[in-house]
Short mmCIF file of C-alpha atoms in Angstrom, two decimals:
data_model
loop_
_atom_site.label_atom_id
_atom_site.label_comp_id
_atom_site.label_asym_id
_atom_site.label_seq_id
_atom_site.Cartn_x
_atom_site.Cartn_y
_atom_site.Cartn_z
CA UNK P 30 130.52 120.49 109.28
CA UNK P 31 126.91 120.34 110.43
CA UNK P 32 125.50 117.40 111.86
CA UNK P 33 121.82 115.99 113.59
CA UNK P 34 121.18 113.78 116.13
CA UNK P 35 117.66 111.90 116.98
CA UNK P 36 118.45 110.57 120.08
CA UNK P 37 115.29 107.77 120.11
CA UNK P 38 115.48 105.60 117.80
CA UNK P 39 111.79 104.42 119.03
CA UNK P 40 108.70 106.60 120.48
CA UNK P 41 105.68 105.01 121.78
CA UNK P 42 102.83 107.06 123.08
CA UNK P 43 99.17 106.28 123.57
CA UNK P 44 96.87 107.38 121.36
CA UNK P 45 95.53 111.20 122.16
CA UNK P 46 98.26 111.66 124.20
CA UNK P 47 101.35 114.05 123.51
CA UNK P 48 103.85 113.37 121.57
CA UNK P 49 107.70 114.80 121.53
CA UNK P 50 110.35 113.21 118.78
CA UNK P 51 113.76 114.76 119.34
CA UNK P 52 116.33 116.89 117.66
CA UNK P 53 119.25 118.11 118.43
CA UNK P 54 121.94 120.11 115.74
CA UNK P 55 124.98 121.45 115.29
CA UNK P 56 125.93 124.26 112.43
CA UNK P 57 128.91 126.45 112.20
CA UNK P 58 126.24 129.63 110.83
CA UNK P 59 122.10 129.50 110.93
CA UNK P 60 120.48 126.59 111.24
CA UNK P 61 117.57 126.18 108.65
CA UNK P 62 115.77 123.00 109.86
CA UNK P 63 113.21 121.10 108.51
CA UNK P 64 111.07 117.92 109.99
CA UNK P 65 110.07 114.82 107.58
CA UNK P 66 107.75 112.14 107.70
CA UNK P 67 108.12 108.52 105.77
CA UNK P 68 104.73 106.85 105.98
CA UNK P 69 105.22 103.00 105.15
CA UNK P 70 105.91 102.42 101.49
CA UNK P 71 105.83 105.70 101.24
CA UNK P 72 108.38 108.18 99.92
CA UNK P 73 109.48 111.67 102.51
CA UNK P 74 107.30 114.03 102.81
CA UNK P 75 108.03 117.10 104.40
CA UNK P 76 106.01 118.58 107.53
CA UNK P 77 107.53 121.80 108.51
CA UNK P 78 110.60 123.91 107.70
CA UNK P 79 112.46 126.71 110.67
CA UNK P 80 113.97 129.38 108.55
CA UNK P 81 113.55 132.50 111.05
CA UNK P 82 110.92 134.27 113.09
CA UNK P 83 108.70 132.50 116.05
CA UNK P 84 110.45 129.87 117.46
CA UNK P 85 107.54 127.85 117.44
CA UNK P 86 106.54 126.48 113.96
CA UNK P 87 103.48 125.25 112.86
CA UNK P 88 103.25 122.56 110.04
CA UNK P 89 101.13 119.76 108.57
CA UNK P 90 98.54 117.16 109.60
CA UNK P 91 99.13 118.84 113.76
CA UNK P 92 102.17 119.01 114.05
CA UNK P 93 104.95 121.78 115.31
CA UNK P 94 108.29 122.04 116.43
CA UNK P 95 110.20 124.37 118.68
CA UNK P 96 113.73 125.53 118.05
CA UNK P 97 115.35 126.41 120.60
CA UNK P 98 118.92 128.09 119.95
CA UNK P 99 120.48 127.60 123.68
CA UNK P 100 119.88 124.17 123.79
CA UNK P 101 120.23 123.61 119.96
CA UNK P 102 117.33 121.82 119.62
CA UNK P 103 114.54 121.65 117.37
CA UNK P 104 112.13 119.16 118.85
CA UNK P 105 108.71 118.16 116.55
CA UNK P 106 105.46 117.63 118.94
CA UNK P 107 102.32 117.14 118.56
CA UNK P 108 99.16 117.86 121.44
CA UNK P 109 97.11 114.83 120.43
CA UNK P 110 98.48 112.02 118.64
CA UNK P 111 96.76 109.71 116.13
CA UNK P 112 97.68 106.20 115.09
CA UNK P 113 97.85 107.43 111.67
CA UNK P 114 100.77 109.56 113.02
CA UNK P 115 102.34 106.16 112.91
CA UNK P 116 105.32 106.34 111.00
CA UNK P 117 109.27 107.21 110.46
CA UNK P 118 110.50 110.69 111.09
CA UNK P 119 113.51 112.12 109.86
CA UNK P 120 115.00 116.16 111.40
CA UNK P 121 117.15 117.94 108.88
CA UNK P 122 119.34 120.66 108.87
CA UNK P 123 121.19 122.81 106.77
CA UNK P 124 123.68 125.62 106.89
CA UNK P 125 122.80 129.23 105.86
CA UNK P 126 126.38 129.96 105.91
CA UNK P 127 126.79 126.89 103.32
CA UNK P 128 126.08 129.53 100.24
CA UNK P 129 125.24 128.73 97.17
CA UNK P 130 125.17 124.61 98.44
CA UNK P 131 122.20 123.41 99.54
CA UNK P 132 122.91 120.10 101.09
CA UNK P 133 120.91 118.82 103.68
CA UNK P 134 122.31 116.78 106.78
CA UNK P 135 119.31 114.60 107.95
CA UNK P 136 118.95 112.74 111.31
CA UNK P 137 118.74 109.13 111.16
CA UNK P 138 115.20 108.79 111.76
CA UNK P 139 112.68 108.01 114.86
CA UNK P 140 110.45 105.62 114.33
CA UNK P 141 107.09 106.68 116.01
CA UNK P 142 104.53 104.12 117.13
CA UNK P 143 101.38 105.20 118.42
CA UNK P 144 98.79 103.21 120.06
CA UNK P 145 95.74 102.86 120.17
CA UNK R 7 104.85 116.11 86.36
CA UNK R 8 103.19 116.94 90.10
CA UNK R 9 105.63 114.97 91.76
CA UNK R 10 109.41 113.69 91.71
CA UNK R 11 109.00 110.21 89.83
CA UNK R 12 111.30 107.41 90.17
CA UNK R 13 111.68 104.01 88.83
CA UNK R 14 111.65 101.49 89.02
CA UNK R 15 110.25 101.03 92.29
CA UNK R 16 111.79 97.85 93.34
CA UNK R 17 114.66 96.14 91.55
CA UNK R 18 116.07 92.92 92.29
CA UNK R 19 119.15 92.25 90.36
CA UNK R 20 122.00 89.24 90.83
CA UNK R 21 125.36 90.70 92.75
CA UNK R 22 127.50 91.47 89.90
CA UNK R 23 125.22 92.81 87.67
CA UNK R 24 124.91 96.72 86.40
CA UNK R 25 121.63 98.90 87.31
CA UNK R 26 120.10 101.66 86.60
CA UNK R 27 117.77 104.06 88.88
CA UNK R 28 115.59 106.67 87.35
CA UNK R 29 114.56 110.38 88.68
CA UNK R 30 111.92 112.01 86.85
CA UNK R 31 112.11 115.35 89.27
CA UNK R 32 109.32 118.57 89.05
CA UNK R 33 109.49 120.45 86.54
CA UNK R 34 111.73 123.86 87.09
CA UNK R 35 113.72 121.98 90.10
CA UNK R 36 117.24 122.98 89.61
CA UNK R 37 118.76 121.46 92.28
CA UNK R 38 118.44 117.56 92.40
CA UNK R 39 119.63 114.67 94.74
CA UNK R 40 120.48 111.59 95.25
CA UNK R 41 120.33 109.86 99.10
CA UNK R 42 120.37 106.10 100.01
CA UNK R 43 118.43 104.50 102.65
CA UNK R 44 119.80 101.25 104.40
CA UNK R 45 117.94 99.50 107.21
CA UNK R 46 117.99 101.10 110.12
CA UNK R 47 120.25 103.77 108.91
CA UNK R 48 119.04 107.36 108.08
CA UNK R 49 119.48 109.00 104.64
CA UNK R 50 122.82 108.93 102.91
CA UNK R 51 124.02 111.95 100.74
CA UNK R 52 125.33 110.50 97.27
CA UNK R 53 125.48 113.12 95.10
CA UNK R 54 123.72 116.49 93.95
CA UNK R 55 123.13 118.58 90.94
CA UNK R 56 122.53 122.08 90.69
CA UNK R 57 121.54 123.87 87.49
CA UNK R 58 124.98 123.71 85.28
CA UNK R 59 127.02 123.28 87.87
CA UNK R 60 129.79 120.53 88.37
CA UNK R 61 127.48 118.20 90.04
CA UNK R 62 128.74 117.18 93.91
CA UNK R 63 129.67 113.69 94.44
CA UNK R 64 131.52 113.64 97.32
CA UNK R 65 129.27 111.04 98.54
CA UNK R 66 129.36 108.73 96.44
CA UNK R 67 130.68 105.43 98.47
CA UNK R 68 132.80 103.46 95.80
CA UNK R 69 133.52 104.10 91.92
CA UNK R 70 131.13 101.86 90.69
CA UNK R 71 128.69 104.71 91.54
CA UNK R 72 127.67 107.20 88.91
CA UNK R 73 125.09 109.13 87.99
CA UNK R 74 123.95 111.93 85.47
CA UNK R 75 121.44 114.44 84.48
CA UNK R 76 120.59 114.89 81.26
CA UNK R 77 119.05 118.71 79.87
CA UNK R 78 118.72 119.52 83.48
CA UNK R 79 116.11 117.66 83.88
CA UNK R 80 116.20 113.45 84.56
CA UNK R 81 118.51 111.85 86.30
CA UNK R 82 120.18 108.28 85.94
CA UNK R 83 122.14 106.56 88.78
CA UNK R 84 124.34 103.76 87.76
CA UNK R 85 125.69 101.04 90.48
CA UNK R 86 128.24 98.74 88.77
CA UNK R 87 129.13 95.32 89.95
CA UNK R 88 126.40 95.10 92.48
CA UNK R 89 126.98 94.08 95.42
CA UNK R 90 124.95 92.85 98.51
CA UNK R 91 126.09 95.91 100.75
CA UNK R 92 124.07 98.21 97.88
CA UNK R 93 120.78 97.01 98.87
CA UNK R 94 119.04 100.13 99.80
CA UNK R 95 116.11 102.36 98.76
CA UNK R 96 117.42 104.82 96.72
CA UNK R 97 115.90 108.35 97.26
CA UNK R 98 115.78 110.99 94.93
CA UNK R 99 114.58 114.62 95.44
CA UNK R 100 114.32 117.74 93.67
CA UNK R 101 114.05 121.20 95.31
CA UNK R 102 113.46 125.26 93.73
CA UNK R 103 114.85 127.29 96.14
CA UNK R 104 116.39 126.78 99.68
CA UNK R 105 114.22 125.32 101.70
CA UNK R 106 112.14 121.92 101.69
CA UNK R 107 112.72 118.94 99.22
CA UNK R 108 110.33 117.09 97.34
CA UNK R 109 111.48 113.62 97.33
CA UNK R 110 109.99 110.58 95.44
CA UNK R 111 108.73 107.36 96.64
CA UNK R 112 112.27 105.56 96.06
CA UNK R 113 113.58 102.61 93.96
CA UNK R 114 114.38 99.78 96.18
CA UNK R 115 117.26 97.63 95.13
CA UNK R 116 117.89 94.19 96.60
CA UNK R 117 121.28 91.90 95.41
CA UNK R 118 121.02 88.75 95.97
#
């Protein structure tokens, strides 16, 4: 079984200060692992994806995450956040050993409040 | 279409009554899903279609939950007998290969 956990269910942080919304896993295989964002009224949209490679990904509107595979982790940050950053994030993960089936575990979401 | 589609996008029906939830997904998407949304919950896996396959609906909560795909293409999600504990926003996504979803802007449904 595979499973995420977001610890917070709230982050505040000023804005232009640093933010960190956390993510930890657990897989039987691989982890691929993916970050969304849920603006307000808004449906997912998805920020950056972990597959292999660097363990530092980059992704959209600033943001990255770092997995780290010791500490089963896979953290999203960001150097310099905006209130526009503002919103509901949701880590996912899935199984590379899950074949052919592609489901997707997601976290239950951090709600991120920056302000001003 | 550019996007996954759904409708409608809010839907306020009496407990007891049938609905009906729409996915219009991207074009070419094989692989489609269905999640669920509750307050303060995160995203529930209902069910998920891939290509011809036996679709899986292992999590779908209760058998007044269906839902098809016609021509591989739009989906339909039925919820029979409302009732108040279904009030959610009801997610649907569509995805090409392994990675990423595309996921629309959500139908949410309110019993009263």
């Amino acid at each position: 079984a595979q499973s995420v956990a977001q610890p917070e269910d709230q982050v505040n942080v000023a804005e232009g200060n640093p933010l960190t919304v956390k993510c930890t896993y657990s897989v039987s295989g691989n982890p691929y692992l993916f970050w969304y964002v849920q603006y307000p009224n808004r449906g997912l949209q998805f920020l950056l994806k972990y597959i292999t490679g660097d363990n530092l990904v980059k992704g959209s509107y600033g943001f990255e995450a770092e997995f780290n595979k010791s500490q089963t982790s896979f953290h999203l940050k960001k150097p310099s956040a905006l209130v526009s950053d503002s919103a509901l994030y949701f880590c996912a993960v899935r199984d590379l050993n899950s074949g052919g089936y592609q489901k997707v575990t997601f976290g239950t979401g951090t709600k991120l409040q920056v302000i001003p | 279409g550019a996007g996954v589609s759904q409708s409608p996008s809010n839907k306020v029906t009496e407990k007891g009554k049938d609905v009906e939830l729409r996915c219009d997904p991207i074009s070419g998407h094989t692989a489609l899903y269905w999640y669920r949304q509750s307050l303060g919950q995160g995203l529930e896996f209902l069910i998920y279609f891939q290509g011809n396959s036996a679709p899986d609906k292992s999590g779908l909560p209760s058998d007044r939950f269906s839902a098809e795909r016609t021509g591989g293409s739009v989906s339909t999600l039925t919820i029979q007998r409302t009732q108040q504990e279904d009030s959610a926003v009801y997610l649907c996504a569509s995805t090409q290969g392994a990675y990423g979803y595309t996921f629309g802007s959500g139908t949410r449904l309110t019993v009263v």
